[in-house]
Tab-separated table of C-alpha atoms and ligand atoms in Angstrom:
chain	number	residue	atom	x	y	z
A	1	UNK	CA	-8.419	26.628	-8.392
A	2	UNK	CA	-11.547	25.236	-10.034
A	3	UNK	CA	-12.493	21.673	-10.892
A	4	UNK	CA	-11.841	20.986	-14.562
A	5	UNK	CA	-14.970	18.872	-14.783
A	6	UNK	CA	-17.675	20.826	-12.985
A	7	UNK	CA	-16.216	24.234	-12.138
A	8	UNK	CA	-16.654	23.937	-8.362
A	9	UNK	CA	-13.741	24.514	-5.986
A	10	UNK	CA	-11.011	21.958	-6.577
A	11	UNK	CA	-9.648	20.008	-3.611
A	12	UNK	CA	-6.627	18.567	-5.391
A	13	UNK	CA	-4.263	19.667	-8.111
A	14	UNK	CA	-2.849	16.772	-10.131
A	15	UNK	CA	0.107	18.135	-12.013
A	16	UNK	CA	1.034	14.793	-13.507
A	17	UNK	CA	-2.312	14.823	-15.305
A	18	UNK	CA	-2.504	18.580	-15.735
A	19	UNK	CA	-5.818	18.383	-13.912
A	20	UNK	CA	-7.546	19.839	-10.860
A	21	UNK	CA	-10.657	18.238	-9.397
A	22	UNK	CA	-13.347	18.640	-6.756
A	23	UNK	CA	-13.921	15.868	-4.226
A	24	UNK	CA	-16.626	14.083	-6.179
A	25	UNK	CA	-14.815	14.185	-9.492
A	26	UNK	CA	-11.500	13.195	-7.964
A	27	UNK	CA	-13.049	10.130	-6.341
A	28	UNK	CA	-14.562	9.114	-9.680
A	29	UNK	CA	-11.255	9.814	-11.480
A	30	UNK	CA	-9.242	7.633	-9.121
A	31	UNK	CA	-11.738	4.781	-8.979
A	32	UNK	CA	-11.870	4.773	-12.729
A	33	UNK	CA	-8.092	4.523	-12.935
A	34	UNK	CA	-8.115	1.507	-10.629
A	35	UNK	CA	-10.832	-0.124	-12.714
A	36	UNK	CA	-8.945	0.580	-15.949
A	37	UNK	CA	-5.739	-0.826	-14.471
A	38	UNK	CA	-7.546	-4.020	-13.472
A	39	UNK	CA	-9.176	-4.383	-16.882
A	40	UNK	CA	-6.300	-3.350	-19.085
A	41	UNK	CA	-3.775	-5.592	-17.383
A	42	UNK	CA	-6.348	-8.307	-16.617
A	43	UNK	CA	-5.501	-8.336	-12.922
A	44	UNK	CA	-8.722	-9.837	-11.592
A	45	UNK	CA	-11.055	-12.004	-13.628
A	46	UNK	CA	-14.758	-11.897	-12.940
A	47	UNK	CA	-14.821	-15.511	-11.794
A	48	UNK	CA	-11.905	-15.128	-9.399
A	49	UNK	CA	-12.261	-14.815	-5.653
A	50	UNK	CA	-9.974	-12.040	-4.426
A	51	UNK	CA	-8.507	-11.501	-0.979
A	52	UNK	CA	-7.023	-8.134	-0.004
A	53	UNK	CA	-3.981	-7.927	2.268
A	54	UNK	CA	-4.919	-5.135	4.644
A	55	UNK	CA	-2.512	-3.418	7.015
A	56	UNK	CA	-4.628	-0.580	8.378
A	57	UNK	CA	-2.743	1.939	6.237
A	58	UNK	CA	-4.293	4.299	3.700
A	59	UNK	CA	-3.458	2.263	0.617
A	60	UNK	CA	-4.764	-1.157	1.550
A	61	UNK	CA	-7.877	0.141	3.311
A	62	UNK	CA	-8.763	2.432	0.419
A	63	UNK	CA	-8.115	-0.344	-2.060
A	64	UNK	CA	-10.347	-2.748	-0.168
A	65	UNK	CA	-13.067	-0.117	-0.138
A	66	UNK	CA	-12.647	0.725	-3.848
A	67	UNK	CA	-12.696	-2.908	-4.972
A	68	UNK	CA	-15.942	-3.560	-3.194
A	69	UNK	CA	-17.420	-0.401	-4.676
A	70	UNK	CA	-16.303	-1.473	-8.142
A	71	UNK	CA	-18.065	-4.792	-7.751
A	72	UNK	CA	-15.057	-6.985	-6.947
A	73	UNK	CA	-16.432	-8.448	-3.734
A	74	UNK	CA	-13.357	-9.159	-1.645
A	75	UNK	CA	-12.556	-10.220	1.892
A	76	UNK	CA	-9.415	-9.229	3.776
A	77	UNK	CA	-6.455	-10.790	5.527
A	78	UNK	CA	-4.594	-9.060	8.333
A	79	UNK	CA	-1.295	-10.237	9.749
A	80	UNK	CA	-0.722	-9.294	13.371
A	81	UNK	CA	3.018	-9.151	13.999
A	82	UNK	CA	2.634	-8.126	17.651
A	83	UNK	CA	4.416	-4.824	17.263
A	84	UNK	CA	3.803	-2.897	20.440
A	85	UNK	CA	1.529	0.097	20.169
A	86	UNK	CA	1.081	-0.466	16.463
A	87	UNK	CA	-0.453	-3.810	15.607
A	88	UNK	CA	-3.557	-3.590	17.771
A	89	UNK	CA	-4.279	-0.062	16.609
A	90	UNK	CA	-3.996	-1.008	12.960
A	91	UNK	CA	-6.191	-4.065	13.490
A	92	UNK	CA	-8.894	-1.776	14.905
A	93	UNK	CA	-8.826	0.284	11.706
A	94	UNK	CA	-9.124	-2.885	9.659
A	95	UNK	CA	-12.163	-4.029	11.628
A	96	UNK	CA	-13.800	-0.639	11.255
A	97	UNK	CA	-13.490	-0.950	7.493
A	98	UNK	CA	-14.715	-4.546	7.567
A	99	UNK	CA	-17.858	-3.316	9.331
A	100	UNK	CA	-18.284	-0.486	6.863
A	101	UNK	CA	-18.103	-2.642	3.762
A	102	UNK	CA	-19.550	-5.752	5.401
A	103	UNK	CA	-16.729	-8.083	4.491
A	104	UNK	CA	-14.963	-10.635	6.613
A	105	UNK	CA	-11.300	-10.548	7.499
A	106	UNK	CA	-8.945	-13.393	8.373
A	107	UNK	CA	-6.467	-12.593	11.087
A	108	UNK	CA	-3.187	-14.335	11.721
A	109	UNK	CA	-1.564	-13.684	15.112
A	110	UNK	CA	2.158	-14.357	15.003
A	111	UNK	CA	2.364	-14.368	18.802
A	112	UNK	CA	-0.257	-17.105	19.119
A	113	UNK	CA	1.440	-19.374	16.646
A	114	UNK	CA	5.110	-18.847	17.425
A	115	UNK	CA	4.962	-17.339	20.903
A	116	UNK	CA	7.024	-14.398	19.675
A	117	UNK	CA	6.487	-11.035	18.085
A	118	UNK	CA	8.337	-10.090	14.920
A	119	UNK	CA	11.255	-8.335	16.639
A	120	UNK	CA	12.122	-11.330	18.845
A	121	UNK	CA	11.585	-13.752	16.019
A	122	UNK	CA	13.846	-11.853	13.647
A	123	UNK	CA	16.632	-11.882	16.222
A	124	UNK	CA	16.321	-15.612	16.734
A	125	UNK	CA	16.388	-16.412	13.030
A	126	UNK	CA	19.074	-13.782	12.395
A	127	UNK	CA	17.263	-11.755	9.802
A	128	UNK	CA	16.477	-8.060	9.785
A	129	UNK	CA	13.008	-7.288	11.125
A	130	UNK	CA	11.740	-6.184	7.733
A	131	UNK	CA	13.097	-9.227	5.952
A	132	UNK	CA	11.508	-11.584	8.507
A	133	UNK	CA	8.303	-9.582	8.293
A	134	UNK	CA	8.228	-9.802	4.506
A	135	UNK	CA	8.830	-13.531	4.562
A	136	UNK	CA	6.038	-14.157	7.101
A	137	UNK	CA	3.595	-11.918	5.277
A	138	UNK	CA	4.192	-13.519	1.892
A	139	UNK	CA	3.783	-16.949	3.377
A	140	UNK	CA	0.649	-16.240	5.396
A	141	UNK	CA	-1.097	-14.362	2.602
A	142	UNK	CA	-0.555	-17.264	0.308
A	143	UNK	CA	-1.507	-19.825	2.899
A	144	UNK	CA	-4.830	-18.245	3.795
A	145	UNK	CA	-5.637	-17.911	0.110
A	146	UNK	CA	-4.958	-21.595	-0.507
A	147	UNK	CA	-6.639	-22.831	2.667
A	148	UNK	CA	-9.789	-20.768	2.334
A	149	UNK	CA	-10.485	-21.071	-1.356
A	150	UNK	CA	-9.420	-17.642	-2.617
A	151	UNK	CA	-7.348	-17.425	-5.755
A	152	UNK	CA	-5.906	-13.962	-6.020
A	153	UNK	CA	-4.084	-11.893	-3.400
A	154	UNK	CA	-4.395	-8.173	-3.770
A	155	UNK	CA	-1.907	-5.800	-2.208
A	156	UNK	CA	-1.993	-2.024	-1.857
A	157	UNK	CA	1.428	-1.198	-3.319
A	158	UNK	CA	1.171	2.243	-4.847
A	159	UNK	CA	3.108	4.129	-7.496
A	160	UNK	CA	5.587	5.510	-4.981
A	161	UNK	CA	6.233	2.087	-3.430
A	162	UNK	CA	6.941	0.630	-6.831
A	163	UNK	CA	9.004	3.539	-8.136
A	164	UNK	CA	11.175	3.638	-5.011
A	165	UNK	CA	11.730	-0.136	-5.065
A	166	UNK	CA	12.600	0.040	-8.740
A	167	UNK	CA	15.040	2.870	-8.150
A	168	UNK	CA	16.706	0.805	-5.405
A	169	UNK	CA	16.984	-2.224	-7.676
A	170	UNK	CA	18.478	-0.182	-10.462
A	171	UNK	CA	20.922	1.728	-8.279
A	172	UNK	CA	22.488	-1.508	-7.094
A	173	UNK	CA	21.693	-3.478	-10.262
A	174	UNK	CA	19.850	-6.152	-8.361
A	175	UNK	CA	19.334	-8.173	-11.466
A	176	UNK	CA	17.646	-11.043	-9.696
A	177	UNK	CA	14.784	-8.776	-8.515
A	178	UNK	CA	14.764	-6.202	-11.245
A	179	UNK	CA	12.599	-8.048	-13.745
A	180	UNK	CA	10.459	-9.867	-11.252
A	181	UNK	CA	8.468	-6.860	-10.197
A	182	UNK	CA	5.429	-5.811	-12.123
A	183	UNK	CA	1.695	-5.714	-11.830
A	184	UNK	CA	1.240	-9.371	-11.381
A	185	UNK	CA	2.966	-12.418	-9.996
A	186	UNK	CA	1.701	-15.536	-11.669
A	187	UNK	CA	0.204	-18.383	-9.733
A	188	UNK	CA	1.590	-21.834	-9.607
A	189	UNK	CA	-1.204	-24.367	-9.488
A	190	UNK	CA	-1.700	-25.789	-5.994
A	191	UNK	CA	1.315	-23.963	-4.569
A	192	UNK	CA	1.157	-20.253	-5.074
A	193	UNK	CA	-1.677	-17.800	-5.557
A	194	UNK	CA	-1.645	-15.100	-8.132
A	195	UNK	CA	-0.718	-11.729	-6.634
A	196	UNK	CA	-1.694	-8.364	-8.087
A	197	UNK	CA	-1.267	-4.656	-7.310
A	198	UNK	CA	-4.101	-2.556	-8.715
A	199	UNK	CA	-2.716	0.714	-7.245
A	200	UNK	CA	0.454	0.518	-9.278
A	201	UNK	CA	-0.418	3.747	-11.086
A	202	UNK	CA	-1.872	5.666	-8.132
A	203	UNK	CA	0.449	7.922	-6.142
A	204	UNK	CA	0.636	8.054	-2.373
A	205	UNK	CA	-0.674	11.567	-2.383
A	206	UNK	CA	-3.703	10.509	-4.406
A	207	UNK	CA	-4.359	7.554	-2.118
A	208	UNK	CA	-4.134	9.694	1.019
A	209	UNK	CA	-6.494	12.237	-0.561
A	210	UNK	CA	-8.902	9.462	-1.483
A	211	UNK	CA	-8.857	8.122	2.085
A	212	UNK	CA	-9.421	11.549	3.593
A	213	UNK	CA	-12.233	12.442	1.202
A	214	UNK	CA	-14.006	9.170	1.961
A	215	UNK	CA	-13.464	9.491	5.719
A	216	UNK	CA	-11.446	6.298	5.777
A	217	UNK	CA	-9.787	6.137	9.159
A	218	UNK	CA	-6.298	4.771	8.573
A	219	UNK	CA	-3.267	4.413	10.779
A	220	UNK	CA	-1.064	7.478	10.429
A	221	UNK	CA	1.786	6.222	12.572
A	222	UNK	CA	4.547	4.355	10.880
A	223	UNK	CA	5.635	0.895	11.788
A	224	UNK	CA	8.489	1.612	14.241
A	225	UNK	CA	10.852	-0.532	12.161
A	226	UNK	CA	10.442	1.574	9.059
A	227	UNK	CA	12.349	4.544	10.470
A	228	UNK	CA	15.588	3.814	8.680
A	229	UNK	CA	14.064	2.209	5.639
A	230	UNK	CA	15.989	3.118	2.529
A	231	UNK	CA	12.737	3.343	0.632
A	232	UNK	CA	11.995	6.617	2.427
A	233	UNK	CA	15.162	8.162	1.020
A	234	UNK	CA	14.275	6.976	-2.482
A	235	UNK	CA	10.733	8.254	-2.165
A	236	UNK	CA	12.000	11.634	-1.094
A	237	UNK	CA	14.371	11.844	-4.039
A	238	UNK	CA	11.658	10.813	-6.484
A	239	UNK	CA	9.258	13.365	-5.037
A	240	UNK	CA	11.814	16.105	-5.517
A	241	UNK	CA	12.164	15.140	-9.138
A	242	UNK	CA	8.385	14.908	-9.421
A	243	UNK	CA	7.960	18.400	-8.044
A	244	UNK	CA	10.131	19.897	-10.736
A	245	UNK	CA	9.039	17.491	-13.504
A	246	UNK	CA	5.479	16.347	-12.846
A	247	UNK	CA	4.633	12.935	-14.260
A	248	UNK	CA	8.128	11.482	-13.891
A	249	UNK	CA	7.140	8.714	-11.474
A	250	UNK	CA	4.372	7.562	-13.793
A	251	UNK	CA	6.693	7.523	-16.771
A	252	UNK	CA	9.319	5.642	-14.818
A	253	UNK	CA	6.873	2.866	-13.928
A	254	UNK	CA	5.048	2.741	-17.238
A	255	UNK	CA	8.350	2.544	-19.081
A	256	UNK	CA	9.446	-0.234	-16.779
A	257	UNK	CA	6.267	-2.203	-17.462
A	258	UNK	CA	6.868	-2.073	-21.165
A	259	UNK	CA	10.483	-3.162	-20.969
A	260	UNK	CA	9.904	-5.829	-18.336
A	261	UNK	CA	7.230	-7.524	-20.399
A	262	UNK	CA	9.713	-7.988	-23.190
A	263	UNK	CA	12.273	-9.298	-20.710
A	264	UNK	CA	9.821	-11.740	-19.137
A	265	UNK	CA	9.142	-13.558	-22.343
A	266	UNK	CA	12.861	-14.239	-22.563
A	267	UNK	CA	13.214	-15.588	-19.035
A	268	UNK	CA	10.750	-18.111	-17.548
A	269	UNK	CA	13.234	-20.823	-16.903
A	270	UNK	CA	13.281	-20.613	-13.117
A	271	UNK	CA	11.936	-24.050	-12.262
A	272	UNK	CA	10.636	-23.903	-8.742
A	273	UNK	CA	10.976	-26.472	-6.034
A	274	UNK	CA	8.274	-26.879	-3.448
A	275	UNK	CA	8.270	-27.356	0.300
A	276	UNK	CA	7.876	-31.002	1.287
A	277	UNK	CA	5.699	-30.046	4.259
A	278	UNK	CA	3.324	-27.405	2.948
A	279	UNK	CA	3.859	-27.140	-0.797
A	280	UNK	CA	5.049	-23.534	-0.770
A	281	UNK	CA	7.867	-22.671	-3.185
A	282	UNK	CA	11.186	-23.433	-1.524
A	283	UNK	CA	14.753	-23.970	-2.457
A	284	UNK	CA	16.121	-26.986	-0.658
A	285	UNK	CA	13.352	-29.236	0.622
A	286	UNK	CA	11.571	-27.187	3.263
A	287	UNK	CA	10.386	-23.581	3.070
A	288	UNK	CA	11.595	-20.864	5.461
A	289	UNK	CA	8.317	-20.771	7.342
A	290	UNK	CA	8.109	-24.511	7.946
A	291	UNK	CA	11.747	-24.433	9.019
A	292	UNK	CA	10.864	-21.891	11.713
A	293	UNK	CA	7.899	-24.010	12.840
A	294	UNK	CA	10.178	-27.014	13.025
A	295	UNK	CA	12.830	-25.142	14.932
A	296	UNK	CA	10.351	-24.057	17.595
A	297	UNK	CA	8.877	-27.544	17.747
A	298	UNK	CA	5.452	-26.372	16.679
A	299	UNK	CA	3.278	-29.048	15.260
A	300	UNK	CA	-0.115	-28.920	13.668
A	301	UNK	CA	-1.735	-26.419	11.430
A	302	UNK	CA	-1.595	-22.681	11.602
A	303	UNK	CA	-4.775	-20.991	12.693
A	304	UNK	CA	-6.608	-17.959	11.422
A	305	UNK	CA	-9.119	-15.980	13.406
A	306	UNK	CA	-12.044	-14.771	11.446
A	307	UNK	CA	-13.658	-11.416	12.046
A	308	UNK	CA	-17.167	-11.220	10.747
A	309	UNK	CA	-19.095	-7.940	10.801
A	310	UNK	CA	-22.405	-8.144	12.601
A	311	UNK	CA	-25.257	-9.051	10.329
A	312	UNK	CA	-23.124	-10.909	7.828
A	313	UNK	CA	-24.533	-14.359	7.084
A	314	UNK	CA	-22.310	-17.330	7.920
B	1	UNK	CA	0.015	31.667	12.640
B	2	UNK	CA	-0.172	28.221	14.185
B	3	UNK	CA	-0.166	25.205	11.917
B	4	UNK	CA	-0.208	21.514	12.615
B	5	UNK	CA	2.646	19.660	10.948
B	6	UNK	CA	2.452	15.865	11.223
B	7	UNK	CA	0.291	16.218	14.316
B	8	UNK	CA	2.598	18.740	16.062
B	9	UNK	CA	1.612	22.355	16.473
B	10	UNK	CA	4.209	24.868	15.305
B	11	UNK	CA	4.209	28.643	14.950
B	12	UNK	CA	5.138	30.116	11.591
B	13	UNK	CA	5.087	33.552	9.969
B	14	UNK	CA	1.786	34.195	8.366
B	15	UNK	CA	1.743	33.027	4.764
B	16	UNK	CA	-0.734	34.381	2.198
B	17	UNK	CA	-1.297	31.072	0.446
B	18	UNK	CA	-0.847	27.358	1.025
B	19	UNK	CA	1.911	27.286	-1.572
B	20	UNK	CA	3.903	29.984	0.227
B	21	UNK	CA	3.424	28.190	3.531
B	22	UNK	CA	4.791	24.975	2.020
B	23	UNK	CA	7.730	26.791	0.499
B	24	UNK	CA	8.553	28.477	3.776
B	25	UNK	CA	8.539	25.146	5.552
B	26	UNK	CA	10.460	23.485	2.690
B	27	UNK	CA	7.721	20.946	2.284
B	28	UNK	CA	7.476	18.890	-0.866
B	29	UNK	CA	4.076	19.206	-2.513
B	30	UNK	CA	4.083	15.569	-3.533
B	31	UNK	CA	4.693	14.439	0.022
B	32	UNK	CA	1.989	16.404	1.826
B	33	UNK	CA	-1.689	17.255	1.712
B	34	UNK	CA	-3.041	20.406	3.262
B	35	UNK	CA	-6.281	20.647	5.176
B	36	UNK	CA	-7.695	24.059	6.000
B	37	UNK	CA	-10.699	24.262	8.302
B	38	UNK	CA	-11.285	20.532	7.836
B	39	UNK	CA	-11.265	20.724	4.041
B	40	UNK	CA	-8.679	19.482	1.631
B	41	UNK	CA	-7.396	22.423	-0.440
B	42	UNK	CA	-5.173	23.153	-3.445
B	43	UNK	CA	-1.921	25.147	-3.190
B	44	UNK	CA	-3.424	28.426	-4.384
B	45	UNK	CA	-5.844	28.485	-1.454
B	46	UNK	CA	-5.610	31.798	0.441
B	47	UNK	CA	-4.969	31.646	4.146
B	48	UNK	CA	-6.505	33.799	6.874
B	49	UNK	CA	-4.916	34.200	10.241
B	50	UNK	CA	-7.614	32.294	12.113
B	51	UNK	CA	-7.611	29.318	9.784
B	52	UNK	CA	-6.952	25.921	11.216
B	53	UNK	CA	-4.216	24.485	9.001
B	54	UNK	CA	-3.043	20.900	8.995
B	55	UNK	CA	-0.179	19.529	6.927
B	56	UNK	CA	-0.441	15.796	6.542
B	57	UNK	CA	2.429	13.647	5.355
B	58	UNK	CA	1.393	11.047	2.812
B	59	UNK	CA	4.657	9.111	2.504
B	60	UNK	CA	4.986	5.846	4.361
B	61	UNK	CA	8.027	3.634	4.705
B	62	UNK	CA	8.624	-0.091	5.030
C	401	LIG	S1	8.598	-1.537	8.292
C	401	LIG	FE1	7.423	-2.818	9.730
C	401	LIG	S2	5.698	-3.579	8.522
C	401	LIG	FE2	7.204	-2.791	7.051
C	401	LIG	S3	8.444	-4.583	6.508
C	401	LIG	FE3	9.498	-3.576	8.207
C	401	LIG	S4	8.709	-4.619	10.036
C	401	LIG	FE4	7.314	-5.107	8.378
C	402	LIG	ZN1	-16.008	18.707	-10.038
C	403	LIG	ZN1	6.544	-25.098	4.003
């Protein structure tokens, strides 16, 4: 198969776009799509200071790399959940990328703050591991943004993540979540940072190809708690549909965007309450995170480590 | 021929192309990338018996 742009050997066939591309042209094609997504949906303004949530996986590391190449200078935040055999390895990958792009990364160690890893913590607070993990991550990402003067959190959710989550929400008609998804979560002055997902229209396969072609060393192992994640079943089903009808995932998400924008203008009545301790959105006085801190008798502020590549000015 | 599937080496009947190899292993083309002799390739790529073939899963959970 030949590259449609230059005629050299193609490295990837993109059926959804009826296109085949060589390494160089694919990299340009994908970076351009990310840039267009950011511009078209106004995800990051030029005067904003973005912070990328990096996990060590292909999506967030590639995104961090792309943003800095596109001129959106961004630092990273990594949340260490103390998952054995997984967290330290993924942190190494994050640091390698930090060195490569010469950006700093803030690191939150759950173990240092709460004296527990995510599996123990989730048992104590009687939540599933993934639900506890999600809660901690959302809180910490927001907190570091607020504390360190950043104003937009960027996450690496890709097309497949979004399509599978949407499918799950539709299958069970989870009305309360269904219309909340989207490219952007709005900020709430002094409480909540804006949150955006510039890879919304990039598939997992494209992101893995991008990482491989740019020699981005990402963690291939899965988080051990993801084994029975329902999202894997949904992703598999969507990929089977995609194989027989290329472009379906894109249509699914683009269609959703259109409809949800109309829905959003109708809603907007959810008046938020804020945590009395830290100011984070909360229902009922104190937010979930501060409640955990209180329960374990932990006082004082939470701490972030800062990893700074050598040669970076202070 | 020997191919590496998700980091594990397995022996399969020799397939003439990447596409046929994926079909024989019932592998979804959206869920995997194929690397032959350290290069990413498209499905029509022809395989030789001494090629080093790696099938890499791109789907992640959580
Ligand atoms: S799979 Fe692992 S990283 Fe993902 S939400 Fe669950 S615990 Fe967190
Ligand atoms: Zn080309
Ligand atoms: Zn709070």
